[in-house]
Short mmCIF file of N, CA, C and O in Angstrom, two decimals:
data_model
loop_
_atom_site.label_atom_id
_atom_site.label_comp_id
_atom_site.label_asym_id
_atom_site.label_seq_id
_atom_site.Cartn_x
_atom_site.Cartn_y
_atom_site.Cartn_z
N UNK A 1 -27.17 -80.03 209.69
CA UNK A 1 -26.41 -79.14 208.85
C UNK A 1 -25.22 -79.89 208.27
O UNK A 1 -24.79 -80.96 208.71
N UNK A 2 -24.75 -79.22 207.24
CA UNK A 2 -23.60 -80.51 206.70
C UNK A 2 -22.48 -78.74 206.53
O UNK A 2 -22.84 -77.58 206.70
N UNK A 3 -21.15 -79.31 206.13
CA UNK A 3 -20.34 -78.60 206.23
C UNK A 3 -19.90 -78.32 204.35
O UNK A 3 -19.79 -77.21 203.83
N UNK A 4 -19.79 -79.17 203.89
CA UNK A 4 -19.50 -79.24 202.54
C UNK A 4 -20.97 -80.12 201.36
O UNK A 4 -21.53 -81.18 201.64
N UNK A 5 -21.21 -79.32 200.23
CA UNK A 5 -21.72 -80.01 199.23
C UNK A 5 -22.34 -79.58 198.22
O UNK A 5 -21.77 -78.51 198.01
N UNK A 6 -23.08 -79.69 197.49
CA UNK A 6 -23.92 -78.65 196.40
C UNK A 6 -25.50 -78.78 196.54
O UNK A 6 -26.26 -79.50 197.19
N UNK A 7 -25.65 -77.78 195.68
CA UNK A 7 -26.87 -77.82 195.12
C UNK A 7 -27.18 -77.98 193.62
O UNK A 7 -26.43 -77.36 192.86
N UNK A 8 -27.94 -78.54 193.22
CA UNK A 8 -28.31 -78.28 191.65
C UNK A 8 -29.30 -77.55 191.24
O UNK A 8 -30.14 -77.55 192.14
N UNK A 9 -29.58 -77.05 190.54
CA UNK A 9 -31.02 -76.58 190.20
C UNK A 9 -30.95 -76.55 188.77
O UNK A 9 -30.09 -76.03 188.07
N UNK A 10 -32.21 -77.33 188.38
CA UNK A 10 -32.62 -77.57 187.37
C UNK A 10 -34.09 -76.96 187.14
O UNK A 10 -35.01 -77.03 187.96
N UNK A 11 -34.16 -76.19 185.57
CA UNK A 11 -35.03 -75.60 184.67
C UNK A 11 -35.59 -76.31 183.49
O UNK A 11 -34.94 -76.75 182.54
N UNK A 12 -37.12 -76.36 183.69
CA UNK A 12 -37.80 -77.69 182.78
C UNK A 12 -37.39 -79.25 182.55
O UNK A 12 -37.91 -80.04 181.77
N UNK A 13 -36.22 -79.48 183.53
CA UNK A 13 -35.52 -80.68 183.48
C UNK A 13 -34.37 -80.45 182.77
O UNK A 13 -34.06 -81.56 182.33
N UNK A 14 -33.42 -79.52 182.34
CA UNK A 14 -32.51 -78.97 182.07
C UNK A 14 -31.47 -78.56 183.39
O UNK A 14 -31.93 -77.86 184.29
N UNK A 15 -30.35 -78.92 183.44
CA UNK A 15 -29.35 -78.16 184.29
C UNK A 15 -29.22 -77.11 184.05
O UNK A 15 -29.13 -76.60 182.93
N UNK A 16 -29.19 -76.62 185.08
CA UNK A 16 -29.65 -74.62 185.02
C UNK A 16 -28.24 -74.29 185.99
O UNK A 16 -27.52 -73.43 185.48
N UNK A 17 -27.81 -74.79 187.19
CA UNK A 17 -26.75 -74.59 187.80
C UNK A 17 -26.57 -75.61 189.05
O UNK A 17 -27.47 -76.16 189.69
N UNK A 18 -25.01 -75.73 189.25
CA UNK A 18 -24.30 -76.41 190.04
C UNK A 18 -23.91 -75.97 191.08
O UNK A 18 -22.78 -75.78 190.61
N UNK A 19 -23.77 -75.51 192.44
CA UNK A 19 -23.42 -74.87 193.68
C UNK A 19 -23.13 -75.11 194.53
O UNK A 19 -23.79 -74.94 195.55
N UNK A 20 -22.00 -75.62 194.48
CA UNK A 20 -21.04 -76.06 195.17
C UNK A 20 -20.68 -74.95 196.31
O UNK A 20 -20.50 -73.76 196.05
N UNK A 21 -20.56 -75.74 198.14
CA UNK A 21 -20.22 -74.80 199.16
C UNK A 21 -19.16 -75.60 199.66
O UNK A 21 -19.04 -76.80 199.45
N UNK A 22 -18.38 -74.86 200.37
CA UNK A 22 -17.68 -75.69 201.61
C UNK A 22 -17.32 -74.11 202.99
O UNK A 22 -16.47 -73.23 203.12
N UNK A 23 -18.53 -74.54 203.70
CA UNK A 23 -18.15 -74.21 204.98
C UNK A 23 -17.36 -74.21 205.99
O UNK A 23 -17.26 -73.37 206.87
N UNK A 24 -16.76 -75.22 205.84
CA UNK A 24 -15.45 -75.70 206.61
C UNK A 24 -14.78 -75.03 206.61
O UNK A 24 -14.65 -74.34 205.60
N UNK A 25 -13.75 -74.79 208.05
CA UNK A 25 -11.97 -74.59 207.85
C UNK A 25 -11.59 -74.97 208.24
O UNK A 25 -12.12 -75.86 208.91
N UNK A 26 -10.05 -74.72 208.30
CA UNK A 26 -8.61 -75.46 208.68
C UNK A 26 -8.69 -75.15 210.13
O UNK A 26 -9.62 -74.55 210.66
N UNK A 27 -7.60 -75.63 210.74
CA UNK A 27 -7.69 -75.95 212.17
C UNK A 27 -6.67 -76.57 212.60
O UNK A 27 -5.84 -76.80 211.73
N UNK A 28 -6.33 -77.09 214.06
CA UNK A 28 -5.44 -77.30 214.40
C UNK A 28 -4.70 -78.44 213.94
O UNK A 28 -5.22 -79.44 214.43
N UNK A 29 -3.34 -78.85 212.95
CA UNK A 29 -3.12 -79.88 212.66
C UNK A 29 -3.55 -80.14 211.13
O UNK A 29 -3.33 -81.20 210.55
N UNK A 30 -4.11 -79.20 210.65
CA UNK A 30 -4.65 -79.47 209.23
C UNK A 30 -6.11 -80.06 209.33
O UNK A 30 -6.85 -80.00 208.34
N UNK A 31 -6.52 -80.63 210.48
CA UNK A 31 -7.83 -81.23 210.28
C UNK A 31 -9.20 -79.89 210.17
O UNK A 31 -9.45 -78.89 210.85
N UNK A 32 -9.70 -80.41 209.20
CA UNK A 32 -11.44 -79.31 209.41
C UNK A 32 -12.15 -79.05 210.39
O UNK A 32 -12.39 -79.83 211.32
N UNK A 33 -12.55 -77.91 210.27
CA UNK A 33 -13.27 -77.77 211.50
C UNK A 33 -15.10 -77.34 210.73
O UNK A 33 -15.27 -76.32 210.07
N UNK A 34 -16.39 -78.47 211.05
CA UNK A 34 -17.15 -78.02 210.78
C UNK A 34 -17.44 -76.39 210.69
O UNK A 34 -16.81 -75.44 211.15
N UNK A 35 -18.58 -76.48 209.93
CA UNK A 35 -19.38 -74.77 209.80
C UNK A 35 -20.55 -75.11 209.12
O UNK A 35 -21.05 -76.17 208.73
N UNK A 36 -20.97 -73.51 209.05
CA UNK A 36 -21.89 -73.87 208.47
C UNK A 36 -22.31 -72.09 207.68
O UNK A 36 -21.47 -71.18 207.61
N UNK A 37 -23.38 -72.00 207.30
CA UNK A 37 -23.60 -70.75 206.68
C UNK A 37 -24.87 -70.55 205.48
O UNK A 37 -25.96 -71.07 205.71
N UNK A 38 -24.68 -69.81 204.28
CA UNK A 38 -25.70 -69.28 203.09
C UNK A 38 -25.47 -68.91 202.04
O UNK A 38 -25.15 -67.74 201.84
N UNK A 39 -25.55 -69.62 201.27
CA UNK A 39 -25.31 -69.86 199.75
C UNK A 39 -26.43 -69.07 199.37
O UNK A 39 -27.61 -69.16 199.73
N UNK A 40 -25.87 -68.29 198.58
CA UNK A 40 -26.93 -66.75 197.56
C UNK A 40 -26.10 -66.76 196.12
O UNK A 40 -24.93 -66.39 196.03
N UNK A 41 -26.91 -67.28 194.99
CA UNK A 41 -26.73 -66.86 193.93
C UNK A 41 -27.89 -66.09 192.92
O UNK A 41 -29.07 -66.40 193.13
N UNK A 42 -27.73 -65.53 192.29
CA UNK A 42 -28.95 -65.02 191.24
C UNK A 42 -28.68 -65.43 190.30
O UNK A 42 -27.68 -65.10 189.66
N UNK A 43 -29.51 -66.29 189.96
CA UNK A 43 -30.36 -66.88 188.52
C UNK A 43 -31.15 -66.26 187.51
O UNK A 43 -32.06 -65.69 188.12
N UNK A 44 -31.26 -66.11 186.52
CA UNK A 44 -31.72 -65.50 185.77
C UNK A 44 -32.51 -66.17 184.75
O UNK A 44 -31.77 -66.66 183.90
N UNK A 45 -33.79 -66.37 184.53
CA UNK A 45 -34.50 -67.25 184.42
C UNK A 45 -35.83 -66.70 183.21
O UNK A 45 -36.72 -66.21 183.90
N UNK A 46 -36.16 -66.63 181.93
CA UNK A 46 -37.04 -66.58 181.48
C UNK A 46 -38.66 -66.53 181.84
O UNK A 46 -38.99 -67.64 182.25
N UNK A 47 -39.37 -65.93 181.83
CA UNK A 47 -40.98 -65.97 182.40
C UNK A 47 -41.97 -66.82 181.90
O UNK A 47 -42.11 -67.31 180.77
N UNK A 48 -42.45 -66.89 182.64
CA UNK A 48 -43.69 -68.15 182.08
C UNK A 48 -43.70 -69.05 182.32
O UNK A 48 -42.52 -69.32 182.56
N UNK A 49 -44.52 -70.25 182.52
CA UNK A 49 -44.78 -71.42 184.03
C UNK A 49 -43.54 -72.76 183.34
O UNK A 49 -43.42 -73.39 182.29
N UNK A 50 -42.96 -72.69 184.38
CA UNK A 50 -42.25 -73.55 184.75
C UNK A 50 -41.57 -74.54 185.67
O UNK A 50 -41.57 -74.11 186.82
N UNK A 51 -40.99 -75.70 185.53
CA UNK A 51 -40.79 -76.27 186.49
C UNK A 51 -39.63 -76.07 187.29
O UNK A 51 -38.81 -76.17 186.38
N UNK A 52 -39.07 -75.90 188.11
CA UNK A 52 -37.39 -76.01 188.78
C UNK A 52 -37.64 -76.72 189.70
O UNK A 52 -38.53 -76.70 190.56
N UNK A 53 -36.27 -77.81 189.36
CA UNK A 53 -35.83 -79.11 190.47
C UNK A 53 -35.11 -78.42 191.55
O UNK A 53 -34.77 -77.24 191.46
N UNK A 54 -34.82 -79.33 192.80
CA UNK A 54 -33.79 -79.10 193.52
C UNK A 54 -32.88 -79.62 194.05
O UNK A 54 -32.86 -78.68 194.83
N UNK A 55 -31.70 -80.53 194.54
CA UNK A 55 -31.13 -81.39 194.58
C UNK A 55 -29.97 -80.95 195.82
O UNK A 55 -28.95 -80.33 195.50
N UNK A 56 -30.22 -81.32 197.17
CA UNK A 56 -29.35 -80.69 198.06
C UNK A 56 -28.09 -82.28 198.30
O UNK A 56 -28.46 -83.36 198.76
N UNK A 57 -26.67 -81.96 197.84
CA UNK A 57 -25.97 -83.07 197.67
C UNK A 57 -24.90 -82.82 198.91
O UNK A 57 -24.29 -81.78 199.16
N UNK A 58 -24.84 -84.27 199.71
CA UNK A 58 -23.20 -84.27 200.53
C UNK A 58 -22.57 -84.54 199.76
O UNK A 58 -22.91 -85.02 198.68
N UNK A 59 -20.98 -84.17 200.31
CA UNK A 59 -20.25 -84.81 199.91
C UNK A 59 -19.59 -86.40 200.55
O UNK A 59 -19.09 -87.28 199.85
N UNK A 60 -19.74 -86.43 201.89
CA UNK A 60 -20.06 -87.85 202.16
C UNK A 60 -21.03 -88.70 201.72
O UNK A 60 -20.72 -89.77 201.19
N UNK A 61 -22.32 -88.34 201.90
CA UNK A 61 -23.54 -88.81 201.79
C UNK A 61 -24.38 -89.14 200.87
O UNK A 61 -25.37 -89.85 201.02
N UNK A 62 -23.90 -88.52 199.63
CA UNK A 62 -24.97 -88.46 198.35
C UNK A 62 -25.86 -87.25 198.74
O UNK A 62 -25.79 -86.32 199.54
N UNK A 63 -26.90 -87.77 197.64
CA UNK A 63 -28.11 -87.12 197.68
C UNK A 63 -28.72 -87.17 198.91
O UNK A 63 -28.95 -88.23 199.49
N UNK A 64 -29.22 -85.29 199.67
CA UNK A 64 -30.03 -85.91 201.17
C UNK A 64 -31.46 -85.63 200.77
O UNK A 64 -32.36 -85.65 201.61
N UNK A 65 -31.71 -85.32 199.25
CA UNK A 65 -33.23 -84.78 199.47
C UNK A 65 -33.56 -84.05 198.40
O UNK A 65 -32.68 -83.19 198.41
N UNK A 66 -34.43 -83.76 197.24
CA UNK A 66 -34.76 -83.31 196.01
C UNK A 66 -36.09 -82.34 196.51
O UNK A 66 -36.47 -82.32 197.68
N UNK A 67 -36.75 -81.54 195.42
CA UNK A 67 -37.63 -81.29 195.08
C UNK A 67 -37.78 -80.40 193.86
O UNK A 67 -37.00 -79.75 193.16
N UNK A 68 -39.32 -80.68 193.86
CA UNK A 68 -39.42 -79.92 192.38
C UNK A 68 -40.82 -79.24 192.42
O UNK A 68 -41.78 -79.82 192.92
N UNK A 69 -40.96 -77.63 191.72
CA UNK A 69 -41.89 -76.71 192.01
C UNK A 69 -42.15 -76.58 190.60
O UNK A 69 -41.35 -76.79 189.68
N UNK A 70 -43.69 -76.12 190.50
CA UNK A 70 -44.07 -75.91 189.17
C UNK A 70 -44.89 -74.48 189.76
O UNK A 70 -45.81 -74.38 190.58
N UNK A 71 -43.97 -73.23 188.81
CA UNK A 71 -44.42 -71.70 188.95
C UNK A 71 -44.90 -71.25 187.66
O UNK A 71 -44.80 -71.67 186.51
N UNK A 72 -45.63 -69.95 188.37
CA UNK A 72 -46.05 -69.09 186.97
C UNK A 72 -44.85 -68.11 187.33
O UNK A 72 -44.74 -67.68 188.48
N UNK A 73 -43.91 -67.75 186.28
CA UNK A 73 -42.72 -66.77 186.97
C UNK A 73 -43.08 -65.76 185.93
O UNK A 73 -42.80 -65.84 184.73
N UNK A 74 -43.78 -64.72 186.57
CA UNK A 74 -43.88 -63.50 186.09
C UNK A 74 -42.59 -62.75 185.68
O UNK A 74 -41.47 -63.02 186.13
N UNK A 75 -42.91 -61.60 184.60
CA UNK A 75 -41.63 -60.98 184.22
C UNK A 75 -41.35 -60.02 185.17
O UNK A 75 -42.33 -59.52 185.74
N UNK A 76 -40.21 -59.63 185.49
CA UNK A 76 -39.17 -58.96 186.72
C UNK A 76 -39.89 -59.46 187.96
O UNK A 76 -40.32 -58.51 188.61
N UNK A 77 -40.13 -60.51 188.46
CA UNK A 77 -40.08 -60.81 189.44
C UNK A 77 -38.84 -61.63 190.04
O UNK A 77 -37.88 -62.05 189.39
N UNK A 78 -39.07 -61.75 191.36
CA UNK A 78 -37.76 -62.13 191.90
C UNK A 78 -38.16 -62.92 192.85
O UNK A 78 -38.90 -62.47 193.72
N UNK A 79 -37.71 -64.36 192.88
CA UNK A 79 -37.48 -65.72 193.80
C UNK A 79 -36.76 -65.97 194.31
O UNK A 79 -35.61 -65.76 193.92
N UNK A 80 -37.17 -66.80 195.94
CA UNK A 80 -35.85 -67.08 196.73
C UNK A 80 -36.09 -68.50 196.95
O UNK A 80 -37.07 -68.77 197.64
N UNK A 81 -35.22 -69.66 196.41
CA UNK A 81 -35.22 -70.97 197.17
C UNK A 81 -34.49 -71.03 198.00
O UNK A 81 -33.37 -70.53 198.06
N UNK A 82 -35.06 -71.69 198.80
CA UNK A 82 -34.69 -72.19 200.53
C UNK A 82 -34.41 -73.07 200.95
O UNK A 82 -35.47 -73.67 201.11
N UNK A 83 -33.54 -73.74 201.35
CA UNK A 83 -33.59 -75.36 202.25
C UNK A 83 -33.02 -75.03 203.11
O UNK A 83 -32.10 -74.22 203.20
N UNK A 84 -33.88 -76.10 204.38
CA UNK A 84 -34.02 -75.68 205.51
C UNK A 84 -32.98 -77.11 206.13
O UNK A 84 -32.61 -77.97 205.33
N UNK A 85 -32.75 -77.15 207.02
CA UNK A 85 -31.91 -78.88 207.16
C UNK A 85 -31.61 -78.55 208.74
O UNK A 85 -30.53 -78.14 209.17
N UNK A 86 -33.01 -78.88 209.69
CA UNK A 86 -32.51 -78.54 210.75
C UNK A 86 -31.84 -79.32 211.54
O UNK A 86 -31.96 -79.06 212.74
N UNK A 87 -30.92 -80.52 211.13
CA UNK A 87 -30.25 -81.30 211.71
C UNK A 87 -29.49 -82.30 210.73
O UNK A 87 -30.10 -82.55 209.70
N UNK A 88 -28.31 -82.87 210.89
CA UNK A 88 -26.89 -83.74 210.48
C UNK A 88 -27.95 -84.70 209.67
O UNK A 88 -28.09 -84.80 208.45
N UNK A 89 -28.68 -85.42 210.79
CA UNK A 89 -29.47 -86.74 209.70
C UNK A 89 -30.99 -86.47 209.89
O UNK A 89 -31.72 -87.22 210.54
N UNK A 90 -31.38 -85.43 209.32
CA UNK A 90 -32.62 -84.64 209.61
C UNK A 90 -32.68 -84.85 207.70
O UNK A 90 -31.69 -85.01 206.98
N UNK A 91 -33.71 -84.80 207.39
CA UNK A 91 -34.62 -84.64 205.61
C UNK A 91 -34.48 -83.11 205.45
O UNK A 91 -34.56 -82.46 206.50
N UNK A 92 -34.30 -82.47 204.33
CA UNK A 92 -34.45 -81.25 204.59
C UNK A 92 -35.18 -80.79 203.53
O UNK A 92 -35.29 -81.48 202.52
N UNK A 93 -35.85 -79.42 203.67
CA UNK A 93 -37.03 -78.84 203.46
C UNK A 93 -36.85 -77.53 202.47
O UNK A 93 -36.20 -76.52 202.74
N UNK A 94 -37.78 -77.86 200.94
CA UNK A 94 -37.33 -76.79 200.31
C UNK A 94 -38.87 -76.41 199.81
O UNK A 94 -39.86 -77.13 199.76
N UNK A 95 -38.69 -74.69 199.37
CA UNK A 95 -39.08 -73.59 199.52
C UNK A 95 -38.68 -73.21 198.38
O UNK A 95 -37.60 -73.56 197.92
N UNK A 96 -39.68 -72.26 197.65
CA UNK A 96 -39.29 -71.45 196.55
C UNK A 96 -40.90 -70.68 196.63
O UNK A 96 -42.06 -71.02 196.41
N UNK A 97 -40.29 -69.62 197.01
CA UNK A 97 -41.18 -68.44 197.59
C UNK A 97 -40.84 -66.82 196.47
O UNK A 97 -39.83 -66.41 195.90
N UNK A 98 -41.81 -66.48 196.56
CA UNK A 98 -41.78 -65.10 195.62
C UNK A 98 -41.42 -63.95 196.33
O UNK A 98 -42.21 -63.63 197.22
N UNK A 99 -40.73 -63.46 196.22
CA UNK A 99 -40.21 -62.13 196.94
C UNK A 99 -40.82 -60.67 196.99
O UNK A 99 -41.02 -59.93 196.03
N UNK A 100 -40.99 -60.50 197.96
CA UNK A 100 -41.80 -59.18 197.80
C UNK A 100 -40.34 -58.08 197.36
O UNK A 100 -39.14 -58.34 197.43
N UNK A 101 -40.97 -56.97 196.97
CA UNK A 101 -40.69 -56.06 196.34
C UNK A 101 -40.83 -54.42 197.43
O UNK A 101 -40.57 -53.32 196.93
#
């Protein structure tokens, strides 16, 4: 798990959005105190097959890990991407799943 960094997500190879977290807080002395948590935004996205990137970024570290999905995105449907990162220097694992209704 990391405490601070973004995400990108990109549409047909277009920047679609930037998502920036910081889990962290303050603490004794001013120093941070790890965390951790769930970043939820809604996107709003045109229908019809497309690609979206993914780009999970530290802010120490760089880049820990990309991917990219090619959907048929039906009209009013609704998607959830996921990354999974079950550990500090673990690869982490993304998901873009259709939501039931």
């Amino acid at each position: 798990m990391i405490s601070e960094g973004s995400v990108a997500v990109t549409f047909d190879g277009e920047s679609l959005a930037d998502v920036p977290f910081d889990f962290s807080s303050g603490s004794f002395l001013g120093f941070k105190k790890k965390g951790r948590g769930t970043v939820r935004r809604v996107i709003l996205t045109p229908s019809g097959n497309h690609t979206i990137g993914v780009e999970l970024r530290d802010e120490r570290r760089g880049v820990l890990g990309s991917s990219e999905f090619v959907r048929l995105l039906e009209p009013d449907s609704e998607w959830t991407l996921r990354i999974d990162l079950p550990g500090e220097k673990a690869q982490p694992n993304f998901f873009l799943v259709k939501s039931a209704r």
